[in-house]
């Protein structure tokens, strides 16, 4: 590829082993000078921004963020760090955490990705309640805003918790569709009524964020309890009319085991915190009724 | 070292589909992904999945629409494969239980989308991607496929023969994010890159924070050509404050765009007199920005998208998710008032060059999904064509890697056949600051080792691991320097300013200068967090390097292409020039210096040739 710049590769390579007693090649000198200027500009800008922040205390949000790192001295004892983040209208807790990390402390660790409440990776304990960081407006919260990892899960570092137990429970309910028979043609659909789709719709919205499990007192005291998310996942299939009776019975058998639906004490905390508004407690109650009905048949 | 027959990198739609297909062919397959599969960005897709399922529609019509939408820069063999395979693949998802929206007769619902001559966009409310992702993950669980989640793949283990066409990929190097462990993964039959989009090259994007184009950048540095990178799709309806996507389904259902004067500008200002709001995405994006630039935008920034007249029942039935997004992220209840929208980066049409079986020119290396460019989208992707691409080409790549015979591909990859070298005047030298085999280069030094070593690729993987370990060590050992976040955000802002919907020569050159400066600064980057546990500082520092390489590739391609085609608009060149530009922009890394070349677009289909026509809507 041709370029308009006369700089050659040899000059570029020379920079790595530059001997400062030797005069620099003009192009290289020019580049070093530009680099230094650019750095001075950036430092100046950072100073200016910091000064602006200091002048506008009213427009900052005070975050108290949980910190812990098993490997790093000084973070092995859990503590809270304070961050003062400049506030802009519409700012969410996740926005503030990102600002704090990118500006003040790059070791601040939390999961996040889609920032639109669909990947489910940034469920946190914010001002004493399980919420998605990306979906929580700072303007709705009292200050200082306390940000902690999800309770009842092992903390790996800062706001990151171990999700393995949650995933294990989700996968324990055989969470996959299993119709009795498929249509003959590979282009034929298994028709489903609009009503039936509507029936399972809310249950399909789960984003596996773990907020419900974290809020559930029963799950906290009993590691074997399937928990609201997994039971909701089972509901999604048990209520789908396209799966046959045998399969439904098999699903109910899983759900009425010792640590299934009967452990739920209808405290509604899962339903309260669900960021996708899934009526989890209702789904669990409905499955209890189904389980009773199916057992009555055999008596 | 971990070993599997097939290794899939990435666990979105394409990766999951590839893994299922490979396993069905009898392969021992594993997925290595930096996110747990259900966190993948496929879940954020809203509108739907195109497939010619109904009486009155045909795959040929779908192919014609796609070729027209691409502005005749798609490759016919890839487009026809997409349109032929997608009905079967969509019904496969239905058979796996995906919760599609339903018509009164119980069949899956379809709706109109931009640039389509038939309402063939099959959907699940405004959460089609979420339903698709979860349905496929369920199938993965059912099959017990191994997933290494929260493992970040940062390099490919590729031999270093001089010509990329002679090289072989033996595996990947990955970091266990949770423990900091660095390990090699050897693939005996193939590596499939399914790492998704690169929206994080820009500051205003619908893409997830994880979408840093890792797969494209790794393949590029390993010598695989990347294709048509200048074609970036800007989605016309994103929320101004965050870039959150408002699906095209809103316009498909009848949503209307208004400017500050309350004019329905798509018609009243003549941007698309036939299709109005349902013109192709590039057309609508330019129309919106023209309104803003000519002073008819709202707050000098955005326009209004109004769906109130559809009525609450229909909105809740088909677009409920949009109501939540608009309320939660913009504070606007679209049942009561119009939503503010503006264009935002949405999709990369270009990517790793593959054929219609997902193969790259490097032996054993495949790519599928947004990171790949089999060239189904050409210079502009039609809404609803990304999800069928994931499942069609994900499946083909997975099956082919596991040994299934899919027939000989018609698309040639690598520098073969009819190609020409290109030139472009750049204000600065593109490529690495220290080029030519510096320690940062991704190509394995295994050409010779492959002869003297075990010969099964283990040594190639081992060497790649050693080199990556050294790279990480040097980043971690530095005690001072710059942090990635600052470099990253400067590049993102420069790209959004200069390489956006409207592009001018001086601006593109400015972007190249900004990127070159960022490369210089990246020499001083260091990782402040000393911990091995969940070190996102380290991972993001590695990602930032990918953003730099891809930003440069996009800008170089855009500067070189002095015509107006699809999503690529040039101030100085307002004509589509078919005589010169019916060809794909190709970039090869060549040890740190990008080489520009071209290969012709294939307009010859199975039994017809697609003749370029003026694209009007």
GROMACS .gro file of C-alpha atoms in nm, chain B residues 163-592:
model
  430
  462UNK     CA    1   0.111  -1.765   0.220
  463UNK     CA    2  -0.195  -1.761   0.446
  464UNK     CA    3  -0.353  -2.017   0.211
  465UNK     CA    4  -0.087  -2.269   0.320
  466UNK     CA    5  -0.133  -2.212   0.694
  467UNK     CA    6  -0.320  -2.435   0.937
  468UNK     CA    7  -0.502  -2.345   1.257
  469UNK     CA    8  -0.449  -2.599   1.535
  470UNK     CA    9  -0.631  -2.433   1.820
  471UNK     CA   10  -0.662  -2.127   2.039
  472UNK     CA   11  -0.516  -1.969   2.350
  473UNK     CA   12  -0.760  -1.872   2.622
  474UNK     CA   13  -0.764  -1.706   2.964
  475UNK     CA   14  -0.988  -1.847   3.235
  476UNK     CA   15  -1.127  -1.515   3.351
  477UNK     CA   16  -1.224  -1.652   3.692
  478UNK     CA   17  -0.882  -1.791   3.784
  479UNK     CA   18  -0.644  -1.613   3.548
  480UNK     CA   19  -0.521  -1.948   3.415
  481UNK     CA   20  -0.387  -1.932   3.059
  482UNK     CA   21  -0.425  -2.245   2.856
  483UNK     CA   22  -0.408  -2.389   2.508
  484UNK     CA   23  -0.705  -2.555   2.342
  485UNK     CA   24  -0.613  -2.791   2.061
  486UNK     CA   25  -0.872  -2.866   1.794
  487UNK     CA   26  -0.802  -3.174   1.588
  488UNK     CA   27  -1.065  -3.100   1.326
  489UNK     CA   28  -1.135  -2.730   1.330
  490UNK     CA   29  -1.173  -2.399   1.509
  491UNK     CA   30  -1.490  -2.201   1.443
  492UNK     CA   31  -1.488  -1.830   1.522
  493UNK     CA   32  -1.836  -1.710   1.618
  494UNK     CA   33  -1.743  -1.404   1.820
  495UNK     CA   34  -2.007  -1.164   1.691
  496UNK     CA   35  -2.000  -0.793   1.631
  497UNK     CA   36  -1.752  -0.511   1.675
  498UNK     CA   37  -1.982  -0.227   1.775
  499UNK     CA   38  -1.745  -0.115   2.048
  500UNK     CA   39  -1.527   0.039   1.777
  501UNK     CA   40  -1.786   0.321   1.792
  502UNK     CA   41  -1.908   0.524   2.087
  503UNK     CA   42  -2.279   0.523   1.996
  504UNK     CA   43  -2.378   0.165   1.928
  505UNK     CA   44  -2.658  -0.081   1.989
  506UNK     CA   45  -2.395  -0.347   2.057
  507UNK     CA   46  -2.307  -0.494   2.393
  508UNK     CA   47  -1.992  -0.391   2.574
  509UNK     CA   48  -1.855  -0.738   2.498
  510UNK     CA   49  -1.874  -0.680   2.121
  511UNK     CA   50  -1.514  -0.586   2.060
  512UNK     CA   51  -1.461  -0.781   1.738
  513UNK     CA   52  -1.213  -1.023   1.896
  514UNK     CA   53  -1.256  -1.297   1.636
  515UNK     CA   54  -1.219  -1.067   1.338
  516UNK     CA   55  -0.905  -0.908   1.480
  517UNK     CA   56  -0.745  -1.241   1.575
  518UNK     CA   57  -0.810  -1.390   1.233
  519UNK     CA   58  -0.683  -1.073   1.064
  520UNK     CA   59  -0.357  -1.083   1.256
  521UNK     CA   60  -0.318  -1.453   1.176
  522UNK     CA   61  -0.321  -1.366   0.807
  523UNK     CA   62  -0.682  -1.437   0.716
  524UNK     CA   63  -0.815  -1.167   0.482
  525UNK     CA   64  -1.097  -0.951   0.615
  526UNK     CA   65  -1.360  -0.835   0.371
  527UNK     CA   66  -1.572  -0.524   0.315
  528UNK     CA   67  -1.493  -0.375   0.654
  529UNK     CA   68  -1.602  -0.024   0.550
  530UNK     CA   69  -1.964  -0.132   0.539
  531UNK     CA   70  -2.098  -0.056   0.883
  532UNK     CA   71  -2.471  -0.056   0.929
  533UNK     CA   72  -2.620   0.231   1.121
  534UNK     CA   73  -2.962   0.146   1.256
  535UNK     CA   74  -3.204   0.435   1.211
  536UNK     CA   75  -3.385   0.390   1.541
  537UNK     CA   76  -3.168   0.384   1.851
  538UNK     CA   77  -3.234   0.572   2.172
  539UNK     CA   78  -3.022   0.889   2.173
  540UNK     CA   79  -2.885   0.864   2.526
  541UNK     CA   80  -2.767   0.504   2.527
  542UNK     CA   81  -2.781   0.357   2.176
  543UNK     CA   82  -3.036   0.098   2.290
  544UNK     CA   83  -3.209  -0.049   1.985
  545UNK     CA   84  -3.571   0.019   1.894
  546UNK     CA   85  -3.660  -0.258   1.653
  547UNK     CA   86  -3.747  -0.202   1.290
  548UNK     CA   87  -4.058  -0.398   1.384
  549UNK     CA   88  -4.201  -0.069   1.512
  550UNK     CA   89  -4.193   0.066   1.158
  551UNK     CA   90  -4.291  -0.276   1.024
  552UNK     CA   91  -4.609  -0.258   1.231
  553UNK     CA   92  -4.677   0.096   1.107
  554UNK     CA   93  -4.472   0.331   1.323
  555UNK     CA   94  -4.415   0.676   1.171
  556UNK     CA   95  -4.110   0.905   1.172
  557UNK     CA   96  -4.163   1.279   1.224
  558UNK     CA   97  -3.927   1.576   1.226
  559UNK     CA   98  -3.947   1.881   1.452
  560UNK     CA   99  -4.209   2.042   1.228
  561UNK     CA  100  -4.431   1.735   1.259
  562UNK     CA  101  -4.368   1.641   0.898
  563UNK     CA  102  -4.363   1.275   0.792
  564UNK     CA  103  -4.030   1.348   0.629
  565UNK     CA  104  -3.966   1.012   0.460
  566UNK     CA  105  -4.248   1.109   0.222
  567UNK     CA  106  -4.270   1.486   0.254
  568UNK     CA  107  -3.904   1.539   0.183
  569UNK     CA  108  -3.891   1.267  -0.080
  570UNK     CA  109  -3.641   1.025   0.073
  571UNK     CA  110  -3.845   0.714  -0.012
  572UNK     CA  111  -4.170   0.796  -0.188
  573UNK     CA  112  -4.286   0.436  -0.215
  574UNK     CA  113  -4.170   0.267   0.102
  575UNK     CA  114  -4.141   0.562   0.339
  576UNK     CA  115  -4.036   0.443   0.686
  577UNK     CA  116  -3.985   0.094   0.548
  578UNK     CA  117  -3.709   0.183   0.309
  579UNK     CA  118  -3.377   0.013   0.365
  580UNK     CA  119  -3.185   0.103   0.683
  581UNK     CA  120  -2.914   0.306   0.513
  582UNK     CA  121  -3.177   0.518   0.337
  583UNK     CA  122  -3.368   0.592   0.658
  584UNK     CA  123  -3.051   0.665   0.859
  585UNK     CA  124  -2.934   0.921   0.604
  586UNK     CA  125  -3.279   1.077   0.588
  587UNK     CA  126  -3.288   1.127   0.965
  588UNK     CA  127  -2.943   1.282   0.982
  589UNK     CA  128  -3.021   1.506   0.685
  590UNK     CA  129  -3.325   1.633   0.873
  591UNK     CA  130  -3.110   1.703   1.178
  592UNK     CA  131  -2.834   1.866   0.972
  593UNK     CA  132  -3.085   2.089   0.794
  594UNK     CA  133  -3.225   2.213   1.123
  595UNK     CA  134  -3.542   2.007   1.135
  596UNK     CA  135  -3.423   1.770   1.405
  597UNK     CA  136  -3.545   1.782   1.763
  598UNK     CA  137  -3.292   1.929   2.006
  599UNK     CA  138  -3.058   1.930   1.702
  600UNK     CA  139  -3.002   1.564   1.761
  601UNK     CA  140  -3.287   1.327   1.686
  602UNK     CA  141  -3.629   1.269   1.527
  603UNK     CA  142  -3.950   1.119   1.662
  604UNK     CA  143  -4.080   0.767   1.611
  605UNK     CA  144  -4.449   0.748   1.686
  606UNK     CA  145  -4.644   0.426   1.735
  607UNK     CA  146  -4.934   0.550   1.950
  608UNK     CA  147  -5.185   0.516   1.666
  609UNK     CA  148  -5.126   0.138   1.658
  610UNK     CA  149  -5.325   0.111   1.980
  611UNK     CA  150  -5.222  -0.034   2.311
  612UNK     CA  151  -5.342  -0.388   2.239
  613UNK     CA  152  -5.137  -0.429   1.926
  614UNK     CA  153  -4.834  -0.264   2.081
  615UNK     CA  154  -4.845  -0.491   2.384
  616UNK     CA  155  -4.902  -0.798   2.168
  617UNK     CA  156  -4.618  -0.738   1.926
  618UNK     CA  157  -4.385  -0.472   2.066
  619UNK     CA  158  -4.416  -0.493   2.441
  620UNK     CA  159  -4.041  -0.502   2.494
  621UNK     CA  160  -4.011  -0.164   2.321
  622UNK     CA  161  -4.239  -0.004   2.578
  623UNK     CA  162  -4.007  -0.124   2.855
  624UNK     CA  163  -3.688  -0.019   2.676
  625UNK     CA  164  -3.816   0.329   2.602
  626UNK     CA  165  -3.941   0.380   2.958
  627UNK     CA  166  -3.637   0.234   3.134
  628UNK     CA  167  -3.364   0.381   2.921
  629UNK     CA  168  -3.506   0.705   2.787
  630UNK     CA  169  -3.781   0.786   3.036
  631UNK     CA  170  -4.041   0.806   2.758
  632UNK     CA  171  -4.363   0.604   2.764
  633UNK     CA  172  -4.431   0.530   2.397
  634UNK     CA  173  -4.799   0.465   2.470
  635UNK     CA  174  -4.827   0.835   2.558
  636UNK     CA  175  -4.565   1.013   2.348
  637UNK     CA  176  -4.335   0.953   2.050
  638UNK     CA  177  -3.993   0.804   2.111
  639UNK     CA  178  -3.678   1.004   2.035
  640UNK     CA  179  -3.456   0.810   1.792
  641UNK     CA  180  -3.135   0.863   1.597
  642UNK     CA  181  -2.900   0.640   1.395
  643UNK     CA  182  -2.644   0.432   1.581
  644UNK     CA  183  -2.383   0.175   1.488
  645UNK     CA  184  -2.560  -0.157   1.469
  646UNK     CA  185  -2.393  -0.420   1.254
  647UNK     CA  186  -2.072  -0.497   1.069
  648UNK     CA  187  -2.150  -0.625   0.720
  649UNK     CA  188  -1.783  -0.709   0.670
  650UNK     CA  189  -1.566  -0.953   0.858
  651UNK     CA  190  -1.356  -1.265   0.822
  652UNK     CA  191  -1.363  -1.384   0.461
  653UNK     CA  192  -1.534  -1.723   0.433
  654UNK     CA  193  -1.702  -1.930   0.167
  655UNK     CA  194  -2.059  -2.055   0.193
  656UNK     CA  195  -1.942  -2.347   0.408
  657UNK     CA  196  -1.789  -2.114   0.664
  658UNK     CA  197  -1.429  -2.202   0.569
  659UNK     CA  198  -1.153  -1.942   0.561
  660UNK     CA  199  -0.840  -1.972   0.350
  661UNK     CA  200  -0.646  -2.101   0.653
  662UNK     CA  201  -0.685  -2.475   0.696
  663UNK     CA  202  -0.905  -2.578   0.988
  664UNK     CA  203  -1.025  -2.225   1.057
  665UNK     CA  204  -1.391  -2.135   1.014
  666UNK     CA  205  -1.605  -1.832   1.091
  667UNK     CA  206  -1.980  -1.780   1.112
  668UNK     CA  207  -2.224  -1.511   1.216
  669UNK     CA  208  -2.154  -1.141   1.240
  670UNK     CA  209  -1.777  -1.187   1.266
  671UNK     CA  210  -1.777  -1.361   0.929
  672UNK     CA  211  -1.828  -1.230   0.579
  673UNK     CA  212  -1.954  -1.500   0.344
  674UNK     CA  213  -2.095  -1.190   0.186
  675UNK     CA  214  -2.467  -1.225   0.227
  676UNK     CA  215  -2.518  -0.862   0.326
  677UNK     CA  216  -2.290  -0.685   0.080
  678UNK     CA  217  -2.294  -0.315   0.152
  679UNK     CA  218  -2.621  -0.310   0.347
  680UNK     CA  219  -2.794  -0.577   0.553
  681UNK     CA  220  -3.169  -0.611   0.544
  682UNK     CA  221  -3.342  -0.621   0.880
  683UNK     CA  222  -3.427  -0.977   0.979
  684UNK     CA  223  -3.136  -1.127   0.783
  685UNK     CA  224  -2.886  -1.149   1.068
  686UNK     CA  225  -3.061  -1.424   1.265
  687UNK     CA  226  -3.104  -1.661   0.967
  688UNK     CA  227  -2.738  -1.599   0.888
  689UNK     CA  228  -2.644  -1.720   1.237
  690UNK     CA  229  -2.828  -2.046   1.215
  691UNK     CA  230  -2.769  -2.122   0.847
  692UNK     CA  231  -2.397  -2.055   0.841
  693UNK     CA  232  -2.341  -2.161   1.201
  694UNK     CA  233  -2.486  -2.498   1.114
  695UNK     CA  234  -2.287  -2.528   0.791
  696UNK     CA  235  -1.959  -2.435   0.958
  697UNK     CA  236  -2.019  -2.678   1.243
  698UNK     CA  237  -2.115  -2.965   1.015
  699UNK     CA  238  -1.830  -2.901   0.772
  700UNK     CA  239  -1.569  -2.876   1.046
  701UNK     CA  240  -1.690  -3.211   1.179
  702UNK     CA  241  -1.639  -3.370   0.840
  703UNK     CA  242  -1.974  -3.352   0.663
  704UNK     CA  243  -1.949  -3.314   0.287
  705UNK     CA  244  -2.140  -3.000   0.187
  706UNK     CA  245  -2.012  -2.999  -0.169
  707UNK     CA  246  -1.747  -2.774  -0.314
  708UNK     CA  247  -1.791  -2.409  -0.229
  709UNK     CA  248  -1.831  -2.168  -0.517
  710UNK     CA  249  -1.675  -1.876  -0.334
  711UNK     CA  250  -1.296  -1.886  -0.340
  712UNK     CA  251  -1.110  -1.759  -0.035
  713UNK     CA  252  -0.765  -1.609  -0.004
  714UNK     CA  253  -0.562  -1.457  -0.284
  715UNK     CA  254  -0.669  -1.691  -0.558
  716UNK     CA  255  -0.820  -1.656  -0.901
  717UNK     CA  256  -0.911  -1.311  -1.021
  718UNK     CA  257  -0.788  -1.056  -0.768
  719UNK     CA  258  -0.609  -0.723  -0.796
  720UNK     CA  259  -0.388  -0.529  -0.558
  721UNK     CA  260  -0.514  -0.190  -0.443
  722UNK     CA  261  -0.361   0.137  -0.335
  723UNK     CA  262  -0.477   0.417  -0.113
  724UNK     CA  263  -0.314   0.740  -0.003
  725UNK     CA  264  -0.299   0.757   0.373
  726UNK     CA  265  -0.166   1.043   0.583
  727UNK     CA  266   0.011   0.807   0.822
  728UNK     CA  267   0.155   0.459   0.796
  729UNK     CA  268  -0.121   0.216   0.894
  730UNK     CA  269  -0.051  -0.101   1.086
  731UNK     CA  270   0.161  -0.183   1.385
  732UNK     CA  271   0.396   0.071   1.533
  733UNK     CA  272   0.665  -0.196   1.539
  734UNK     CA  273   0.576  -0.412   1.242
  735UNK     CA  274   0.729  -0.718   1.082
  736UNK     CA  275   0.736  -1.006   1.320
  737UNK     CA  276   0.741  -0.813   1.644
  738UNK     CA  277   0.651  -1.009   1.953
  739UNK     CA  278   0.292  -0.889   1.942
  740UNK     CA  279   0.219  -1.057   1.613
  741UNK     CA  280  -0.041  -1.326   1.618
  742UNK     CA  281   0.091  -1.570   1.362
  743UNK     CA  282   0.250  -1.870   1.528
  744UNK     CA  283   0.616  -1.936   1.461
  745UNK     CA  284   0.527  -2.292   1.389
  746UNK     CA  285   0.600  -2.345   1.021
  747UNK     CA  286   0.931  -2.509   1.092
  748UNK     CA  287   0.827  -2.652   1.424
  749UNK     CA  288   0.545  -2.834   1.254
  750UNK     CA  289   0.806  -3.032   1.062
  751UNK     CA  290   1.039  -3.102   1.350
  752UNK     CA  291   0.790  -3.133   1.631
  753UNK     CA  292   0.517  -3.383   1.700
  754UNK     CA  293   0.344  -3.286   1.377
  755UNK     CA  294  -0.001  -3.291   1.532
  756UNK     CA  295  -0.018  -2.924   1.617
  757UNK     CA  296   0.042  -2.956   1.990
  758UNK     CA  297   0.369  -2.765   1.962
  759UNK     CA  298   0.199  -2.490   1.764
  760UNK     CA  299  -0.056  -2.445   2.040
  761UNK     CA  300   0.215  -2.460   2.308
  762UNK     CA  301   0.419  -2.188   2.141
  763UNK     CA  302   0.115  -1.968   2.110
  764UNK     CA  303   0.050  -2.014   2.482
  765UNK     CA  304   0.408  -1.923   2.571
  766UNK     CA  305   0.394  -1.610   2.361
  767UNK     CA  306   0.062  -1.503   2.508
  768UNK     CA  307   0.196  -1.563   2.858
  769UNK     CA  308   0.486  -1.330   2.784
  770UNK     CA  309   0.252  -1.066   2.648
  771UNK     CA  310   0.032  -1.077   2.958
  772UNK     CA  311   0.332  -1.074   3.187
  773UNK     CA  312   0.472  -0.762   3.026
  774UNK     CA  313   0.136  -0.586   3.056
  775UNK     CA  314   0.105  -0.684   3.421
  776UNK     CA  315   0.465  -0.611   3.517
  777UNK     CA  316   0.467  -0.254   3.391
  778UNK     CA  317   0.426  -0.026   3.688
  779UNK     CA  318   0.310   0.281   3.509
  780UNK     CA  319   0.169   0.388   3.179
  781UNK     CA  320  -0.164   0.449   3.018
  782UNK     CA  321  -0.489   0.274   3.083
  783UNK     CA  322  -0.686   0.115   2.804
  784UNK     CA  323  -1.010   0.300   2.884
  785UNK     CA  324  -0.871   0.634   2.777
  786UNK     CA  325  -0.729   0.504   2.448
  787UNK     CA  326  -1.045   0.309   2.377
  788UNK     CA  327  -1.283   0.598   2.430
  789UNK     CA  328  -1.076   0.838   2.219
  790UNK     CA  329  -1.084   0.595   1.925
  791UNK     CA  330  -1.455   0.530   1.971
  792UNK     CA  331  -1.528   0.901   1.962
  793UNK     CA  332  -1.307   0.963   1.661
  794UNK     CA  333  -1.481   0.682   1.471
  795UNK     CA  334  -1.827   0.813   1.559
  796UNK     CA  335  -1.727   1.160   1.451
  797UNK     CA  336  -1.543   1.081   1.127
  798UNK     CA  337  -1.645   0.735   1.005
  799UNK     CA  338  -2.016   0.758   1.071
  800UNK     CA  339  -2.322   0.763   0.842
  801UNK     CA  340  -2.174   1.049   0.640
  802UNK     CA  341  -1.806   1.023   0.542
  803UNK     CA  342  -1.569   1.281   0.397
  804UNK     CA  343  -1.215   1.232   0.277
  805UNK     CA  344  -1.056   1.471   0.527
  806UNK     CA  345  -1.248   1.318   0.813
  807UNK     CA  346  -1.143   0.966   0.720
  808UNK     CA  347  -0.781   1.080   0.710
  809UNK     CA  348  -0.821   1.246   1.047
  810UNK     CA  349  -0.954   0.919   1.187
  811UNK     CA  350  -0.649   0.734   1.054
  812UNK     CA  351  -0.425   0.986   1.226
  813UNK     CA  352  -0.618   0.948   1.550
  814UNK     CA  353  -0.588   0.571   1.529
  815UNK     CA  354  -0.215   0.590   1.459
  816UNK     CA  355  -0.176   0.812   1.764
  817UNK     CA  356  -0.377   0.565   1.968
  818UNK     CA  357  -0.145   0.287   1.850
  819UNK     CA  358   0.151   0.487   1.974
  820UNK     CA  359  -0.017   0.536   2.306
  821UNK     CA  360  -0.107   0.169   2.325
  822UNK     CA  361   0.268   0.096   2.337
  823UNK     CA  362   0.254   0.247   2.687
  824UNK     CA  363  -0.057   0.065   2.805
  825UNK     CA  364  -0.041  -0.120   3.135
  826UNK     CA  365  -0.271  -0.319   3.360
  827UNK     CA  366  -0.314  -0.163   3.700
  828UNK     CA  367  -0.507  -0.443   3.865
  829UNK     CA  368  -0.246  -0.692   3.994
  830UNK     CA  369  -0.498  -0.970   4.059
  831UNK     CA  370  -0.534  -1.290   3.860
  832UNK     CA  371  -0.892  -1.337   3.975
  833UNK     CA  372  -1.150  -1.198   3.732
  834UNK     CA  373  -0.913  -0.933   3.597
  835UNK     CA  374  -1.139  -0.734   3.366
  836UNK     CA  375  -0.873  -0.465   3.346
  837UNK     CA  376  -0.648  -0.716   3.166
  838UNK     CA  377  -0.922  -0.853   2.940
  839UNK     CA  378  -1.032  -0.506   2.835
  840UNK     CA  379  -0.674  -0.406   2.767
  841UNK     CA  380  -0.642  -0.701   2.528
  842UNK     CA  381  -0.978  -0.615   2.368
  843UNK     CA  382  -0.869  -0.258   2.310
  844UNK     CA  383  -0.592  -0.379   2.082
  845UNK     CA  384  -0.860  -0.548   1.870
  846UNK     CA  385  -1.061  -0.227   1.856
  847UNK     CA  386  -0.757  -0.041   1.722
  848UNK     CA  387  -0.692  -0.289   1.441
  849UNK     CA  388  -1.055  -0.298   1.336
  850UNK     CA  389  -1.111   0.078   1.353
  851UNK     CA  390  -0.818   0.115   1.118
  852UNK     CA  391  -0.944  -0.154   0.878
  853UNK     CA  392  -1.288   0.009   0.861
  854UNK     CA  393  -1.141   0.351   0.793
  855UNK     CA  394  -0.887   0.228   0.535
  856UNK     CA  395  -1.159   0.050   0.340
  857UNK     CA  396  -1.381   0.358   0.359
  858UNK     CA  397  -1.106   0.588   0.235
  859UNK     CA  398  -1.019   0.356  -0.053
  860UNK     CA  399  -1.376   0.312  -0.179
  861UNK     CA  400  -1.444   0.640  -0.358
  862UNK     CA  401  -1.804   0.570  -0.444
  863UNK     CA  402  -2.144   0.567  -0.272
  864UNK     CA  403  -2.280   0.219  -0.216
  865UNK     CA  404  -2.525   0.089   0.043
  866UNK     CA  405  -2.429   0.205   0.388
  867UNK     CA  406  -2.109   0.365   0.259
  868UNK     CA  407  -2.174   0.731   0.176
  869UNK     CA  408  -1.895   0.958   0.059
  870UNK     CA  409  -1.940   1.335   0.041
  871UNK     CA  410  -1.715   1.369  -0.262
  872UNK     CA  411  -1.851   1.066  -0.446
  873UNK     CA  412  -2.229   1.060  -0.474
  874UNK     CA  413  -2.257   0.789  -0.740
  875UNK     CA  414  -2.256   0.413  -0.722
  876UNK     CA  415  -1.986   0.322  -0.973
  877UNK     CA  416  -2.054  -0.030  -1.093
  878UNK     CA  417  -1.790  -0.015  -1.365
  879UNK     CA  418  -1.514  -0.001  -1.107
  880UNK     CA  419  -1.655  -0.104  -0.774
  881UNK     CA  420  -1.851  -0.429  -0.807
  882UNK     CA  421  -1.575  -0.578  -0.596
  883UNK     CA  422  -1.497  -0.663  -0.237
  884UNK     CA  423  -1.246  -0.466  -0.034
  885UNK     CA  424  -0.995  -0.710   0.115
  886UNK     CA  425  -0.732  -0.640   0.379
  887UNK     CA  426  -0.452  -0.877   0.475
  888UNK     CA  427  -0.236  -0.810   0.777
  889UNK     CA  428   0.097  -0.933   0.641
  890UNK     CA  429   0.308  -0.919   0.956
  891UNK     CA  430   0.179  -0.591   1.082
   0.00000   0.00000   0.00000
